[in-house]
CSV table of C-alpha atoms in Angstrom, one decimal:
chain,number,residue,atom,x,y,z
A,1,UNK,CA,277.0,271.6,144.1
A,2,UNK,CA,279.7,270.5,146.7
A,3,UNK,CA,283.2,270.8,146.0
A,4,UNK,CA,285.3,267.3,145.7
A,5,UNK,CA,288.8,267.1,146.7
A,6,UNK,CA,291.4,264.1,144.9
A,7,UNK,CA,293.8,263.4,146.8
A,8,UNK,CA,296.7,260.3,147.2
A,9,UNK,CA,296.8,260.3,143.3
A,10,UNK,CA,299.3,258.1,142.2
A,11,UNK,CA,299.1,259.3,138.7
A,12,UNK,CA,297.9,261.9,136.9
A,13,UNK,CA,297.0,262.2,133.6
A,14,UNK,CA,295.8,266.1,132.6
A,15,UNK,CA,296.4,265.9,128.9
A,16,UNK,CA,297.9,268.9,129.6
A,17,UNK,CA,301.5,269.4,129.0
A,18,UNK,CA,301.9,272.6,131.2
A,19,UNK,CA,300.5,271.2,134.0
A,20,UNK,CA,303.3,268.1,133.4
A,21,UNK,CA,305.3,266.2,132.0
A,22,UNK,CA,304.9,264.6,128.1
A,23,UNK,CA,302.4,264.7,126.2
A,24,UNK,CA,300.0,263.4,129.0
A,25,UNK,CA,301.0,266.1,131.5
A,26,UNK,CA,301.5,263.4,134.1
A,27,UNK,CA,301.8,264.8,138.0
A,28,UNK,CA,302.3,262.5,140.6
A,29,UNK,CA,301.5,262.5,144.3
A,30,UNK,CA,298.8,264.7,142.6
A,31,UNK,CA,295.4,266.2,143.6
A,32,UNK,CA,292.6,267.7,141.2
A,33,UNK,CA,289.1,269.6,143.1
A,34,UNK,CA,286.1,269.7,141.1
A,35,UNK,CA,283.5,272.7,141.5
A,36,UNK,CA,280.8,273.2,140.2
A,37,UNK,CA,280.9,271.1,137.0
A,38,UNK,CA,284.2,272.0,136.2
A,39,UNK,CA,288.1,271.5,137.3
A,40,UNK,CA,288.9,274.3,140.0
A,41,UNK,CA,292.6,273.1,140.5
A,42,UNK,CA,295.3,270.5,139.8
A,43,UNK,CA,298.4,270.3,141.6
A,44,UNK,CA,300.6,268.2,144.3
A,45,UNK,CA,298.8,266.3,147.0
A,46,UNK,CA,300.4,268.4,149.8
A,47,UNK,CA,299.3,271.7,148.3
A,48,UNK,CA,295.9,270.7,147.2
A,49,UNK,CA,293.4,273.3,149.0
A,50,UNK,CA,290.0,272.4,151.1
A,51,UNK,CA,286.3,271.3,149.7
A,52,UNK,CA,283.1,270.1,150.8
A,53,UNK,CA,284.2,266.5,150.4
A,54,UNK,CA,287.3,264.6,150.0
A,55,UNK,CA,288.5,261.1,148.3
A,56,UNK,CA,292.0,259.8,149.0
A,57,UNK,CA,292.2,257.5,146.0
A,58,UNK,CA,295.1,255.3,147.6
A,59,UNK,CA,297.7,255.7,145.0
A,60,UNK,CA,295.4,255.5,142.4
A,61,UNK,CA,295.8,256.1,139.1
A,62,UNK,CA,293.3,259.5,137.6
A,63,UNK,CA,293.0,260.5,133.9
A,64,UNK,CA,289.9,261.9,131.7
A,65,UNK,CA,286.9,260.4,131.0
A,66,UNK,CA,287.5,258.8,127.8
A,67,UNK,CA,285.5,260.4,125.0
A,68,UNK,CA,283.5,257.8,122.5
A,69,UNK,CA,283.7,259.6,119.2
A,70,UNK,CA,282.4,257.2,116.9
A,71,UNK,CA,279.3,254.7,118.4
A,72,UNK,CA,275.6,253.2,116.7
A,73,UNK,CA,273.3,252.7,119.7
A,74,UNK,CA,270.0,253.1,118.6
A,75,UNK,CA,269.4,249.7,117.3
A,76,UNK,CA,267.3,246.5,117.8
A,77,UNK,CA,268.2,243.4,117.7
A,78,UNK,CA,271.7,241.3,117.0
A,79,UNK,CA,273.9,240.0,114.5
A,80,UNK,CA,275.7,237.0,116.5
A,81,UNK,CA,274.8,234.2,113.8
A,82,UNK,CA,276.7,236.7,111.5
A,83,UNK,CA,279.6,237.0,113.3
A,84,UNK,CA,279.8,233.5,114.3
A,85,UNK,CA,279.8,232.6,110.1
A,86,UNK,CA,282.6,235.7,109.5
A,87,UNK,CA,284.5,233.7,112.3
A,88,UNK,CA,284.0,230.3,110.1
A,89,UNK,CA,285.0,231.8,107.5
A,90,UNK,CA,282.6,234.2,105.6
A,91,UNK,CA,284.0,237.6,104.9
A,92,UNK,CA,282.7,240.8,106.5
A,93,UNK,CA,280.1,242.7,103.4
A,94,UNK,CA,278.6,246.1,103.9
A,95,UNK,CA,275.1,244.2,103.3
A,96,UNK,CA,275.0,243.1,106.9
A,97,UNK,CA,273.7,246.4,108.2
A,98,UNK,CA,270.0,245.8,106.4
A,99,UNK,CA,269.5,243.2,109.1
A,100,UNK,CA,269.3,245.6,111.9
A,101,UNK,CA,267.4,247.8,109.7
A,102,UNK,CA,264.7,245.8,109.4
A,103,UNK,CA,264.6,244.7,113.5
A,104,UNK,CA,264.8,248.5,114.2
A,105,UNK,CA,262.3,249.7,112.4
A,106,UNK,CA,260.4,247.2,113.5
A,107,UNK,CA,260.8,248.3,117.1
A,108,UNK,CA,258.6,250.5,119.4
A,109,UNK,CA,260.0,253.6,120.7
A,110,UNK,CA,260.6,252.1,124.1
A,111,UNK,CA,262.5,249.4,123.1
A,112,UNK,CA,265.1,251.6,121.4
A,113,UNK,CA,265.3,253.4,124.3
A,114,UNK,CA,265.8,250.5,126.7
A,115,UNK,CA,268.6,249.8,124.5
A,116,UNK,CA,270.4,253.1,124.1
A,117,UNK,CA,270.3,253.4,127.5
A,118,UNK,CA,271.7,249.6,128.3
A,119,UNK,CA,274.6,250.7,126.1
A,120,UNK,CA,275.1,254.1,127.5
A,121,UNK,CA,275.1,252.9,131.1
A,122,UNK,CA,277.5,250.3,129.8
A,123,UNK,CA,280.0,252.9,128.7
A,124,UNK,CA,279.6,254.6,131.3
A,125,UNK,CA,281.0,252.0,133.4
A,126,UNK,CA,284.1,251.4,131.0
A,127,UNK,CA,285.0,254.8,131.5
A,128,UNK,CA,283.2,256.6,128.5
A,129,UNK,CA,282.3,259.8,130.3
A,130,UNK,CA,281.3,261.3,126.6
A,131,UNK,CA,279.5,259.1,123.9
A,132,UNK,CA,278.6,260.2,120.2
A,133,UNK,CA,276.1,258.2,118.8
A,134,UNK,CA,274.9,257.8,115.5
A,135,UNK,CA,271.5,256.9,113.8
A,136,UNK,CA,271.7,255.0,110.3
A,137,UNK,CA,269.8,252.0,111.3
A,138,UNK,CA,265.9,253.3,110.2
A,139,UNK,CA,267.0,254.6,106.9
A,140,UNK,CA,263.6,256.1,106.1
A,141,UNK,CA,262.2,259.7,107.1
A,142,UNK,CA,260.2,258.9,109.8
A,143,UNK,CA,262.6,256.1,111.2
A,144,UNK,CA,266.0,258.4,111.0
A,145,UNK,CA,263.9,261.3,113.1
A,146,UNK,CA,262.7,258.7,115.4
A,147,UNK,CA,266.7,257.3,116.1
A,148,UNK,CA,267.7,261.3,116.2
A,149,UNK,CA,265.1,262.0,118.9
A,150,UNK,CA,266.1,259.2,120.8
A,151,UNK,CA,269.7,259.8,120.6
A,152,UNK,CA,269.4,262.8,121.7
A,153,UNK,CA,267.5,262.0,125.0
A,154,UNK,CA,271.0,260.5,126.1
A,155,UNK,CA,274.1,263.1,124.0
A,156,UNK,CA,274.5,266.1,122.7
A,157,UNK,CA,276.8,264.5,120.2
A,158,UNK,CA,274.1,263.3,117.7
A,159,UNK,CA,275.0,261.9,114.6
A,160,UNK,CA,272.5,261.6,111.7
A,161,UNK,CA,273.7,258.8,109.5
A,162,UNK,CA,271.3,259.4,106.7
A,163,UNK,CA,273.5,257.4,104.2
A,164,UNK,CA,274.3,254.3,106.1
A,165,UNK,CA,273.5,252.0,103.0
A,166,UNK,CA,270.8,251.8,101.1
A,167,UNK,CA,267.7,250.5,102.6
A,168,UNK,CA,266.1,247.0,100.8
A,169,UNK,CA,263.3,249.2,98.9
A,170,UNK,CA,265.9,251.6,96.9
A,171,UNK,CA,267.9,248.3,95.9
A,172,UNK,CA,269.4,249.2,92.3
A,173,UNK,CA,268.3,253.0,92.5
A,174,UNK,CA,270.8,254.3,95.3
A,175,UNK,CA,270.8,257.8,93.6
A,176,UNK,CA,267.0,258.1,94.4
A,177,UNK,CA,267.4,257.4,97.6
A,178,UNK,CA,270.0,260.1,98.3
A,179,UNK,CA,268.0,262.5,96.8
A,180,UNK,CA,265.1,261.5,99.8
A,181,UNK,CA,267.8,261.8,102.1
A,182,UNK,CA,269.1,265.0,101.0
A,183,UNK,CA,265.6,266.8,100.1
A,184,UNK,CA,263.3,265.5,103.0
A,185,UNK,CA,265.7,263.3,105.6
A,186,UNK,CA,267.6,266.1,106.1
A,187,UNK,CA,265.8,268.7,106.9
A,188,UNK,CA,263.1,266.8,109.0
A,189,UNK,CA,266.1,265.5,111.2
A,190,UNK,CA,268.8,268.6,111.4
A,191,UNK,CA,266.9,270.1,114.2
A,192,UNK,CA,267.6,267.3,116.3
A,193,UNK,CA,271.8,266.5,115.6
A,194,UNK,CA,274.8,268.3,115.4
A,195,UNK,CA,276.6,266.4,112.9
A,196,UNK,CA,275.8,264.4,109.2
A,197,UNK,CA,277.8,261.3,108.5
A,198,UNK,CA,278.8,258.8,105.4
A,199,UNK,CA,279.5,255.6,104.5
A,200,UNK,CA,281.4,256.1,101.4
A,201,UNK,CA,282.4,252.6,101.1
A,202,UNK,CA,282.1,249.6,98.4
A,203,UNK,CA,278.5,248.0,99.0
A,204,UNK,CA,277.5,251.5,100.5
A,205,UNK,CA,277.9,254.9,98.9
A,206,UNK,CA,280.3,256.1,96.3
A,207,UNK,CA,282.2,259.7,96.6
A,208,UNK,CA,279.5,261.6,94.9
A,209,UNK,CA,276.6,260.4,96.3
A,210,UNK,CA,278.8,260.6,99.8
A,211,UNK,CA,279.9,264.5,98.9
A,212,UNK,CA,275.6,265.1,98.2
A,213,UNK,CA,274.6,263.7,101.6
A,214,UNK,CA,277.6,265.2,103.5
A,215,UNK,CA,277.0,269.0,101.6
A,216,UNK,CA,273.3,268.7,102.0
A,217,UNK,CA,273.7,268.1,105.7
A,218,UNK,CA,275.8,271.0,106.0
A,219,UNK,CA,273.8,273.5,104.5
A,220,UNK,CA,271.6,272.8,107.2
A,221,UNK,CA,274.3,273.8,109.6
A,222,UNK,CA,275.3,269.8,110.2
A,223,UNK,CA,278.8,269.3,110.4
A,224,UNK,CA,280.6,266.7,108.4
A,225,UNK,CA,281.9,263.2,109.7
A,226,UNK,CA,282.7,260.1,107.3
A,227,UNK,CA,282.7,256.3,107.1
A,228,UNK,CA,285.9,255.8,105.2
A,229,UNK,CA,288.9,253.5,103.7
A,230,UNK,CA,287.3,250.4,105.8
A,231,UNK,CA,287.6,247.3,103.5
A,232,UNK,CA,289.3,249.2,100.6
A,233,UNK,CA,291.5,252.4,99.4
A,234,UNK,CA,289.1,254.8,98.1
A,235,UNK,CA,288.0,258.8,98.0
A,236,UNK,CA,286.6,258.5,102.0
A,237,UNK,CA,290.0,260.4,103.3
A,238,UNK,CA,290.1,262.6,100.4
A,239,UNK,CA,286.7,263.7,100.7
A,240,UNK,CA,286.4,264.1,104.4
A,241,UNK,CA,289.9,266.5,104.1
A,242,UNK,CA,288.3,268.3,101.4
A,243,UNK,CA,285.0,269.5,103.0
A,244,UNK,CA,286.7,269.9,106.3
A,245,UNK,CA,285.0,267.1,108.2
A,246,UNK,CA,286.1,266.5,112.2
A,247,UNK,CA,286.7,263.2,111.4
A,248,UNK,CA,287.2,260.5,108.9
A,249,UNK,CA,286.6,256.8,110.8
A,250,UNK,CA,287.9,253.3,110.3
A,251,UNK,CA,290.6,254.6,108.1
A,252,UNK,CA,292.1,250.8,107.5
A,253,UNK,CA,293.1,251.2,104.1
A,254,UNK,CA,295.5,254.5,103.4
A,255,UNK,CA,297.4,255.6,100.7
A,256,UNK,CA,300.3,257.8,101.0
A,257,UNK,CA,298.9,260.7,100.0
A,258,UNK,CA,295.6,259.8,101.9
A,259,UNK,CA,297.9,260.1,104.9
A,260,UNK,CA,299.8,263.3,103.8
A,261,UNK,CA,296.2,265.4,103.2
A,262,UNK,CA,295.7,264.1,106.5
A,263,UNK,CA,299.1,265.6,108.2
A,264,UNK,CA,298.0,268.7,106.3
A,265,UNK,CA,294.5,269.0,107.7
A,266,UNK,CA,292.4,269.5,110.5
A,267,UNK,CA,290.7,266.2,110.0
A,268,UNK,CA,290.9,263.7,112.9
A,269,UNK,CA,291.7,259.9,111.8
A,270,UNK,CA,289.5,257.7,114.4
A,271,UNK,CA,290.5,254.5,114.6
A,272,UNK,CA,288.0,251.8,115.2
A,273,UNK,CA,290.1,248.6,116.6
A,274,UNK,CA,287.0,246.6,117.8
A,275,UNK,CA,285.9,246.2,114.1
A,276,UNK,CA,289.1,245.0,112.6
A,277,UNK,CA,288.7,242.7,115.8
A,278,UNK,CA,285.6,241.7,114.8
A,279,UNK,CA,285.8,241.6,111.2
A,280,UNK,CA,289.3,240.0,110.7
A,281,UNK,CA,290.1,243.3,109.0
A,282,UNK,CA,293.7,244.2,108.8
A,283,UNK,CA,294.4,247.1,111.6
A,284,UNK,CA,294.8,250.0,110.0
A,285,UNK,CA,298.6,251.5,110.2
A,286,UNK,CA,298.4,253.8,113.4
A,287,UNK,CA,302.4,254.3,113.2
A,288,UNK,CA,302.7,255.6,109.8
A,289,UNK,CA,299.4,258.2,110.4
A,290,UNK,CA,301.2,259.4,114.2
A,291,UNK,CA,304.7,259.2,112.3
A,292,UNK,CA,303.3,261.6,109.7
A,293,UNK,CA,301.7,264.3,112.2
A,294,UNK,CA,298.2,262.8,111.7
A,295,UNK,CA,295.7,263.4,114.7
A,296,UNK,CA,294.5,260.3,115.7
A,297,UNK,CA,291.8,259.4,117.9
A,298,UNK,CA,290.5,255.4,119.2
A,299,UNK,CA,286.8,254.3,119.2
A,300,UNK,CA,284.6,251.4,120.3
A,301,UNK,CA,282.4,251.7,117.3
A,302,UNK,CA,279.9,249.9,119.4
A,303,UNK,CA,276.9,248.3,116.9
A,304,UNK,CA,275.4,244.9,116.4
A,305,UNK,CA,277.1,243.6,113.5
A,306,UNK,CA,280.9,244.4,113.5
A,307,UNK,CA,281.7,245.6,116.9
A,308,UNK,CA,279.4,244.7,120.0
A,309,UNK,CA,282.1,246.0,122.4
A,310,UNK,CA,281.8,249.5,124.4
A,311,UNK,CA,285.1,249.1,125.9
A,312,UNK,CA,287.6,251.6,125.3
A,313,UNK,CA,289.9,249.7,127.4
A,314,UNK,CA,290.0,246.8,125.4
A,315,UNK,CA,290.6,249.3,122.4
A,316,UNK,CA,293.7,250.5,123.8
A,317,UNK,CA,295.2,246.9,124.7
A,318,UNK,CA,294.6,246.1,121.0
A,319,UNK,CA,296.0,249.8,119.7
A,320,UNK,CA,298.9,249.2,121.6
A,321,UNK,CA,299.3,245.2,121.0
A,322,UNK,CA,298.3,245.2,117.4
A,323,UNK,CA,298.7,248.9,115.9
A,324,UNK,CA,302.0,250.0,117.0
A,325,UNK,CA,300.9,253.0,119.3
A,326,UNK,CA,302.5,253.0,122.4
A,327,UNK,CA,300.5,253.1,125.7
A,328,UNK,CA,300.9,256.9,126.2
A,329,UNK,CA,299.6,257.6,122.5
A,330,UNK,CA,296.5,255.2,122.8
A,331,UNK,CA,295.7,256.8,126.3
A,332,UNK,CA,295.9,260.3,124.4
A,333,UNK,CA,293.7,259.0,121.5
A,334,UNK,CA,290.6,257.8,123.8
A,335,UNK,CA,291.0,261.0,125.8
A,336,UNK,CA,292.1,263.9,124.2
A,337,UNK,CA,291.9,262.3,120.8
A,338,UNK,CA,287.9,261.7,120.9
A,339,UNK,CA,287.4,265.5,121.9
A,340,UNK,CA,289.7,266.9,118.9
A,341,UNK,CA,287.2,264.4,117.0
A,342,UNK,CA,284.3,266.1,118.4
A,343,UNK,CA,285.9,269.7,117.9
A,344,UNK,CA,285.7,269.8,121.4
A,345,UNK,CA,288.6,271.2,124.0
A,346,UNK,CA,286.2,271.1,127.5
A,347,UNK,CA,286.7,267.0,127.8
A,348,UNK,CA,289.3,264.8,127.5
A,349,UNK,CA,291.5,267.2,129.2
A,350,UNK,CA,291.4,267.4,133.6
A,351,UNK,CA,293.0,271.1,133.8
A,352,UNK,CA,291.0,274.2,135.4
A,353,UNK,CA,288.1,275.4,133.6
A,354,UNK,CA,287.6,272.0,131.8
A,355,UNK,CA,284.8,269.8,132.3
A,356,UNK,CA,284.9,267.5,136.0
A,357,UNK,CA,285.1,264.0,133.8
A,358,UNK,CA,287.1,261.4,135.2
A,359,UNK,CA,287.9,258.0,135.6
A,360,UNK,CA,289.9,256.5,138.5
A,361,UNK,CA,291.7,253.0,137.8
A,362,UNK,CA,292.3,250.1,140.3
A,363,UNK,CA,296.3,250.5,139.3
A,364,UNK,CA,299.0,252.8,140.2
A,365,UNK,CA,299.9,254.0,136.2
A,366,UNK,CA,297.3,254.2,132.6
A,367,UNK,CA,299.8,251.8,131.4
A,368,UNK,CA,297.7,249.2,133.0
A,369,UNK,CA,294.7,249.9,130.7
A,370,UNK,CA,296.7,247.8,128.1
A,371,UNK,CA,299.2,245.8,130.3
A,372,UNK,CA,296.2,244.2,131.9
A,373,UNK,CA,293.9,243.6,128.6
A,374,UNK,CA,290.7,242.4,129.8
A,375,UNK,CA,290.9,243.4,133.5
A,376,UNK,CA,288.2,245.7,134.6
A,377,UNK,CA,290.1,248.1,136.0
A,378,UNK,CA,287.4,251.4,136.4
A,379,UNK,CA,287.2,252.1,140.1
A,380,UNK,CA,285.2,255.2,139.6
A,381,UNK,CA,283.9,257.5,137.4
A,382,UNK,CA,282.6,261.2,137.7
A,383,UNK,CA,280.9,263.3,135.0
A,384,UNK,CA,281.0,267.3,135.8
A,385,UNK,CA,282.0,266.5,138.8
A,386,UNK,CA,279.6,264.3,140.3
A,387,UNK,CA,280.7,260.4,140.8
A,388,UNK,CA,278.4,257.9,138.8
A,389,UNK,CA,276.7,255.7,141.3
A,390,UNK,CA,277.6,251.9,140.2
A,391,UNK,CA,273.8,251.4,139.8
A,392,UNK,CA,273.4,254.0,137.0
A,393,UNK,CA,277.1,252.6,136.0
């Protein structure tokens, strides 16, 4: 590979607060030259050293690829008809999610692949440089190991969903059909994720069925994730801190002590914006979790029924708008945030050694990203170093 010199950068966010100042690490008048994958050096414009290729970015705004932590792209089919009723009136219900079972499992392998792809590429463009996705939309044996394959094909941050909700043939026998997932769904999947995931949510799974699926999946050498405290207080957050999970998402409904086994874990608290927008959910209390020392990161949550968005942008307008985090901590949460999320300290940094992902803005500051809601505002992305043509974009 070639080396790539940024220079004329009008600010710099590194995430890095040795290489800056706050929390961000913000240079300005800065320069960053990517080598081989990785960051080789960040520093003042004037000082920044020679490379293959250079790119005066014009005052430009540079920060790190944001880092999609919590997304559902291998699916088929949509759910507009259901949103449009939730917007007439009709509340959000768990239940929703069989719909996209059924037009998933009734879709060919290419189809889902077209798909995960469109969505990828369309994260891509928004910035994502980094995207988890989830399965939890076959729900059987041979339709989970189909979505995990083709996950896969696209991330190394695979998510096996195995307890999404119930699937229509286990209606009234839920604990049967965690024992398929945890003696066969399991173990034909493992070999293709890295991490096992719950909904332990009313209308999905309750905290012992949730705690079998999630210690089952980490016997296998998974690591734990949860669904939790969406539409209702309940054991999500406790059970996420107890078996040390990475993360605990949605996190809408929190107690007090909720939040202080929080502050006292390493647990991330991922906050999923575009759902609350979607549902007409409350959003959940992102100044009382930062307040308390809780790690918080901000995802798009992108899936057909109560978030159809991939923008991380617009998830930081509404963090900062709607959730009381100022722009500085939002900017944090889709960067930095997503990779403590993913246990992960190569991305959502831009200091030497870490991974070359990046995101230039058409703005002089990341304050834009929510002072300009709605704006797109990418003017170009690389991933290890490489910039993203607009056609794969």
């Amino acid at each position: 590979m070639t080396s790539t010199v940024l220079t004329g950068i009008g600010t710099l966010v590194t995430n890095d607060p040795e290489l800056g100042d706050g929390r961000l690490g913000i240079l300005r008048d800065a320069a960053v030259v990517f080598d081989d994958g990785i960051v080789e050096w960040v520093g003042r414009s004037g000082a920044a050293p020679s490379g293959d290729r250079g790119h005066d970015l014009g005052g430009r705004a540079v920060l790190p690829g944001f880092v999609e932590s919590h997304s559902h792209l291998v699916f088929a089919g949509e759910r507009a008809e259901e949103f449009g009723a939730r917007m007439s009136g009709t509340p959000y219900a768990a239940g929703g999610i069989r719909t996209t079972i059924a037009a998933t499992r009734a879709a060919t392998d290419d189809e889902l692949r077209a798909n995960t792809r469109r969505l990828m590429r369309e994260s891509l463009r928004g910035g994502s440089t980094t995207v988890e996705c989830k399965t939890g939309y076959g729900q059987s044996v041979d339709s989970e190991l189909r979505s995990t394959k083709i996950a896969a094909e696209f991330t190394d941050e695979v998510t096996l969903l195995a307890a999404h909700v119930p699937p229509p043939e286990f209606a009234g026998r839920v604990d049967d059909y965690v024992r398929m997932v945890c003696d066969e769904m399991i173990d034909a999947c493992a070999p293709h994720a890295k991490w096992i995931d719950v909904f332990c949510e009313r209308g999905a799974f309750d905290r012992d069925q949730a705690h079998a699926v999630l210690t089952a999946g980490m016997a296998k050498g998974l690591v734990p994730r949860v669904h939790g405290n969406q539409l209702q207080t309940g054991p999500g957050v406790a059970l996420a801190v107890e078996l040390g999970a990475a993360s605990v998402d949605h996190v809408t409904y929190v107690t007090a002590a909720d939040i202080d086994a929080l502050a006292h874990s390493s647990t991330v608290a991922t906050l999923l914006p575009g759902a609350d927008f979607s549902t007409r959910n409350k959003y959940p209390d992102a100044r009382a979790l930062i307040d308390a020392g809780v790690t918080v990161a901000l995802g798009a949550d992108c899936n057909p029924g109560t978030s159809y968005t991939t923008s991380l942008p617009f998830c930081i307008a509404i963090a900062v708008r709607d959730m009381r985090m100022t722009p500085e901590e939002a900017v944090w949460s889709a960067t930095a945030g997503g990779a403590r999320a993913l246990r992960r300290n190569d991305i959502g940094v831009l200091r030497p050694g870490a991974k070359a992902d990046a995101i230039a803005l058409d703005a002089p500051s990341y304050v834009h990203l929510a002072y300009r809601p709605g704006v797109p505002l990418i003017h170009q992305v690389w991933r290890a170093g490489a910039a993203v043509d607009s056609a794969d974009r």
